[in-house]
C-alpha cells in the first residue's frame, strides 16, 4: 500500500524560515518605498466640460436629438427615408404608423443619455401601456426587430412580466428596482454599453454588457447579455460590427410617448 509520509520537522522548519525571510525582505522593500512610486502623471484624461445639468450634453458628446430636428435619424426599414416622428416644442413624439427611427451613425461602446415621457392620459395595461424601447444596437440596420432592447414602458402602476418592465433588458434581465415616475413626468436613462466582440469565424468572443440607471437608480449592473432580445424564443448572438441605435414604435394602441435630450459619448 502506498502512503504519503508526513513532512519531517526539518522540512517544516526550512519552510518557516523561508516565509520569515520573505516577510523581512518585503518589509525592508516597503520601508524604502516612497509615495511617488505609485503615483502616475500620464496618460492625462482629456478635459470634458460637463453640461449645466445632467440632461445637457457634455462637450465631447454627439447630440442625437436637441429638440430641433431628427437629422441624426432615419426611418426604420429604409435608410433613404427621413424619420417620421413629430418634433414639437423641443420634444419628439412616436408616430406608430411611420415605424421606428434609427440613428444614421453607428456605435460600438458608448455612454448614452435619453429621456422619455409617458403621456399623462396613458391608457392600456401590461405591455400595451406606453410601450417603446431603446435598441442599444439595432443589428439589421435598415429594419426589423433584431437587436438588444432596453425596455421603455409605463410601470408606475402597471404590472407585466418582470423581465419585460421598464428598466429590463427585454426578456433577459429583470431590473434591480422599479424607479418609474408617474405618467406625465420626464424620466431619464443613463446607459453604459459595451458591444459584444466576435472572433474571425463569427463565434462570440465576449458578450455585450450593459449598465443602466433609470432616474438615477441602478437598474442593470454590468449585465452580460445572452444575445439579441427576442419576443418569442431564446436569445442568440449573430456576428456584427458597429451598429445604430433604434427607438421602437410599438404596435400597441396606447397613446404615443415622447423623447428629448438624447446624446451619446463614444468610449
Ligand atoms: Mg418595447
Coordinates of C-alpha atoms and ligand atoms in Angstrom, one line a residue:
X1 CA 0.0 0.0 0.0
X2 CA 1.2 3.5 -0.9
X3 CA 1.1 6.2 1.8
X4 CA 2.3 9.8 1.8
X5 CA 4.8 10.4 4.5
X6 CA 4.1 13.4 6.7
X7 CA 6.7 16.2 6.2
X8 CA 9.7 15.9 8.5
X9 CA 10.1 18.6 11.2
X10 CA 13.3 19.7 9.4
X11 CA 11.2 20.4 6.2
X12 CA 8.7 22.4 8.3
X13 CA 11.5 24.4 9.9
X14 CA 13.0 25.2 6.5
X15 CA 9.7 26.4 5.1
X16 CA 9.0 28.6 8.2
X17 CA 12.5 30.1 7.8
X18 CA 11.9 30.8 4.1
X19 CA 8.5 32.5 4.8
X20 CA 10.0 34.6 7.6
X21 CA 12.9 35.8 5.4
X22 CA 10.4 36.7 2.6
X23 CA 8.4 38.7 5.1
X24 CA 11.6 40.5 6.3
X25 CA 12.6 41.2 2.7
X26 CA 9.1 42.6 1.8
X27 CA 9.0 44.8 4.9
X28 CA 12.5 46.1 4.0
X29 CA 11.3 47.0 0.5
X30 CA 8.2 48.7 1.8
X31 CA 10.3 50.8 4.2
X32 CA 12.4 52.0 1.2
X33 CA 9.2 52.8 -0.8
X34 CA 8.1 56.4 -1.4
X35 CA 4.6 57.7 -2.1
X36 CA 5.7 58.8 -5.6
X37 CA 6.4 55.2 -6.6
X38 CA 2.7 54.5 -7.1
X39 CA 1.6 57.9 -8.5
X40 CA 1.3 58.4 -12.3
X41 CA 1.0 61.5 -14.4
X42 CA 0.2 60.0 -17.8
X43 CA -1.9 59.4 -19.7
X44 CA -3.7 62.7 -18.8
X45 CA -7.5 62.3 -19.0
X46 CA -8.9 64.6 -21.7
X47 CA -10.8 67.7 -20.5
X48 CA -14.6 67.4 -20.9
X49 CA -16.9 70.3 -20.0
X50 CA -20.0 68.8 -18.4
X51 CA -23.4 70.1 -19.2
X52 CA -25.0 72.6 -16.8
X53 CA -27.5 69.9 -15.9
X54 CA -27.3 66.1 -16.2
X55 CA -29.7 66.5 -19.2
X56 CA -27.3 68.7 -21.1
X57 CA -24.7 67.1 -23.4
X58 CA -21.1 67.3 -22.2
X59 CA -18.6 69.0 -24.6
X60 CA -17.4 65.7 -26.3
X61 CA -20.9 64.2 -26.8
X62 CA -22.6 63.7 -30.1
X63 CA -26.1 65.2 -29.8
X64 CA -28.6 62.8 -31.4
X65 CA -31.7 65.0 -30.6
X66 CA -31.5 68.5 -29.3
X67 CA -35.2 69.3 -29.7
X68 CA -35.0 70.9 -33.2
X69 CA -34.9 68.1 -35.8
X70 CA -34.3 64.4 -36.5
X71 CA -31.4 64.9 -38.9
X72 CA -29.4 62.3 -37.0
X73 CA -32.1 59.7 -37.6
X74 CA -33.8 57.8 -40.5
X75 CA -36.9 55.7 -40.7
X76 CA -36.7 52.1 -39.8
X77 CA -36.7 49.8 -42.8
X78 CA -35.3 52.4 -45.2
X79 CA -32.1 54.4 -44.7
X80 CA -33.2 56.8 -47.5
X81 CA -36.5 57.7 -45.7
X82 CA -36.5 60.5 -43.2
X83 CA -37.5 59.7 -39.6
X84 CA -41.3 60.3 -39.5
X85 CA -41.8 61.2 -35.8
X86 CA -43.2 64.6 -34.9
X87 CA -40.9 67.2 -33.4
X88 CA -42.6 69.9 -31.5
X89 CA -41.8 72.2 -28.5
X90 CA -38.3 70.6 -28.1
X91 CA -39.6 67.0 -27.9
X92 CA -40.1 64.2 -30.3
X93 CA -43.2 62.0 -30.2
X94 CA -43.5 58.5 -31.5
X95 CA -45.5 58.1 -34.7
X96 CA -46.6 54.4 -34.6
X97 CA -47.7 54.4 -38.3
X98 CA -44.3 55.5 -39.6
X99 CA -42.4 52.9 -37.6
X100 CA -39.2 53.2 -35.5
X101 CA -36.4 55.6 -36.0
X102 CA -32.7 54.6 -36.4
X103 CA -29.5 56.7 -35.9
X104 CA -27.6 57.4 -39.1
X105 CA -24.3 56.9 -37.3
X106 CA -23.1 53.6 -35.8
X107 CA -21.6 52.9 -32.5
X108 CA -19.6 50.3 -30.5
X109 CA -19.0 51.1 -26.8
X110 CA -20.7 54.2 -25.6
X111 CA -22.4 56.2 -22.8
X112 CA -26.0 57.3 -23.7
X113 CA -28.4 59.8 -22.1
X114 CA -32.0 59.7 -23.2
X115 CA -35.2 61.0 -21.6
X116 CA -38.8 59.8 -22.2
X117 CA -42.2 60.8 -21.0
X118 CA -45.3 58.6 -20.8
X119 CA -48.3 60.8 -21.6
X120 CA -50.4 61.8 -18.6
X121 CA -53.5 60.4 -20.2
X122 CA -52.0 57.0 -20.9
X123 CA -54.4 54.0 -21.2
X124 CA -53.9 50.3 -21.6
X125 CA -52.3 47.7 -19.4
X126 CA -49.4 45.3 -19.3
X127 CA -47.2 45.6 -22.4
X128 CA -49.8 47.8 -24.1
X129 CA -49.3 50.9 -22.0
X130 CA -46.6 53.3 -23.2
X131 CA -44.5 50.6 -24.8
X132 CA -41.4 51.8 -26.8
X133 CA -37.8 50.7 -26.4
X134 CA -34.2 51.6 -27.0
X135 CA -32.4 49.2 -29.2
X136 CA -28.9 49.6 -27.9
X137 CA -27.6 48.1 -31.1
X138 CA -30.0 47.5 -34.0
X139 CA -28.1 44.9 -35.9
X140 CA -30.1 44.5 -39.1
X141 CA -29.6 48.3 -39.7
X142 CA -32.5 49.1 -42.0
X143 CA -35.3 47.5 -40.2
X144 CA -36.8 44.5 -38.4
X145 CA -36.6 44.0 -34.7
X146 CA -33.2 42.3 -34.4
X147 CA -31.1 44.0 -31.6
X148 CA -30.8 44.4 -27.9
X149 CA -33.8 46.2 -26.4
X150 CA -33.8 48.2 -23.2
X151 CA -37.5 48.4 -22.4
X152 CA -39.5 51.6 -22.2
X153 CA -42.9 51.1 -20.7
X154 CA -45.2 52.7 -18.1
X155 CA -44.7 50.6 -14.9
X156 CA -45.6 53.3 -12.4
X157 CA -48.7 51.4 -11.6
X158 CA -48.8 48.7 -14.2
X159 CA -47.7 45.1 -13.8
X160 CA -46.4 42.9 -16.6
X161 CA -43.8 40.0 -16.7
X162 CA -40.9 41.5 -14.7
X163 CA -38.3 40.8 -17.3
X164 CA -40.3 43.0 -19.7
X165 CA -40.9 46.0 -17.5
X166 CA -39.2 49.4 -17.7
X167 CA -35.5 49.0 -17.0
X168 CA -35.4 45.4 -18.1
X169 CA -33.2 44.1 -20.9
X170 CA -36.2 42.6 -22.6
X171 CA -36.9 39.0 -21.6
X172 CA -33.3 38.6 -20.3
X173 CA -32.8 40.7 -17.2
X174 CA -35.2 41.9 -14.5
X175 CA -34.4 45.5 -13.4
X176 CA -32.8 45.7 -9.9
X177 CA -35.5 48.2 -8.9
X178 CA -38.6 50.0 -10.2
X179 CA -37.9 53.8 -10.1
X180 CA -40.6 54.7 -12.6
X181 CA -42.2 58.1 -12.3
X182 CA -45.8 59.0 -12.8
X183 CA -47.1 59.3 -16.4
X184 CA -46.7 62.9 -17.5
X185 CA -43.3 63.3 -15.8
X186 CA -40.0 63.2 -17.6
X187 CA -37.7 60.2 -16.9
X188 CA -34.1 59.6 -17.8
X189 CA -32.0 56.7 -18.7
X190 CA -28.2 56.7 -18.4
X191 CA -26.7 53.7 -20.2
X192 CA -23.2 52.4 -20.5
X193 CA -23.0 49.9 -23.4
X194 CA -20.1 47.6 -24.2
X195 CA -20.6 45.9 -27.6
X196 CA -20.1 42.2 -28.0
X197 CA -16.9 41.0 -29.6
X198 CA -16.7 38.3 -32.2
X199 CA -13.9 36.1 -33.4
X200 CA -13.0 35.9 -37.1
X201 CA -15.0 32.8 -37.6
X202 CA -18.1 34.7 -36.3
X203 CA -18.4 33.0 -32.9
X204 CA -18.8 35.1 -29.8
X205 CA -15.6 36.2 -28.1
X206 CA -17.2 38.3 -25.3
X207 CA -20.8 39.2 -24.7
X208 CA -22.4 42.6 -24.8
X209 CA -22.5 44.2 -21.3
X210 CA -24.8 47.0 -20.1
X211 CA -25.1 49.2 -17.0
X212 CA -28.3 51.3 -16.7
X213 CA -29.6 53.9 -14.4
X214 CA -33.3 54.9 -14.6
X215 CA -34.0 58.2 -12.9
X216 CA -30.6 57.9 -11.1
X217 CA -31.4 54.5 -9.7
X218 CA -29.2 51.5 -10.8
X219 CA -31.4 49.0 -12.7
X220 CA -28.8 47.0 -14.6
X221 CA -25.4 46.4 -13.2
X222 CA -22.9 45.3 -15.8
X223 CA -25.3 42.6 -17.1
X224 CA -23.9 40.3 -19.7
X225 CA -26.4 39.8 -22.5
X226 CA -27.3 36.3 -23.7
X227 CA -27.8 37.6 -27.2
X228 CA -30.4 39.6 -29.1
X229 CA -33.6 40.2 -27.2
X230 CA -36.5 38.2 -28.6
X231 CA -40.3 38.4 -28.2
X232 CA -40.5 34.7 -28.9
X233 CA -37.7 32.2 -28.4
X234 CA -34.3 32.2 -26.9
X235 CA -31.6 34.9 -27.3
X236 CA -28.7 34.2 -29.7
X237 CA -25.6 36.0 -31.0
X238 CA -25.1 36.8 -34.6
X239 CA -21.8 38.5 -35.7
X240 CA -22.0 42.3 -36.2
X241 CA -19.8 45.4 -36.1
X242 CA -20.7 48.9 -35.0
X243 CA -24.4 49.3 -35.1
X244 CA -27.0 52.2 -35.0
X245 CA -29.4 52.8 -32.1
X246 CA -33.1 52.4 -32.7
X247 CA -36.1 53.8 -30.9
X248 CA -39.1 51.5 -31.1
X249 CA -42.6 52.3 -32.4
X250 CA -44.5 49.6 -30.6
X251 CA -47.7 48.4 -32.2
X252 CA -50.0 48.7 -29.1
X253 CA -52.9 51.1 -29.1
X254 CA -52.0 53.3 -26.2
X255 CA -51.1 57.0 -26.6
X256 CA -47.6 57.5 -28.1
X257 CA -44.8 58.5 -25.8
X258 CA -42.2 61.3 -26.3
X259 CA -38.4 61.6 -26.1
X260 CA -36.0 64.5 -25.6
X261 CA -32.3 65.3 -24.7
X262 CA -30.6 62.4 -26.5
X263 CA -26.8 62.4 -26.5
X264 CA -24.1 59.9 -26.8
X265 CA -20.3 59.7 -25.9
X266 CA -18.2 57.1 -27.7
X267 CA -15.9 55.2 -25.4
Ligands
LIG1 MG1 -40.6 47.7 -26.1

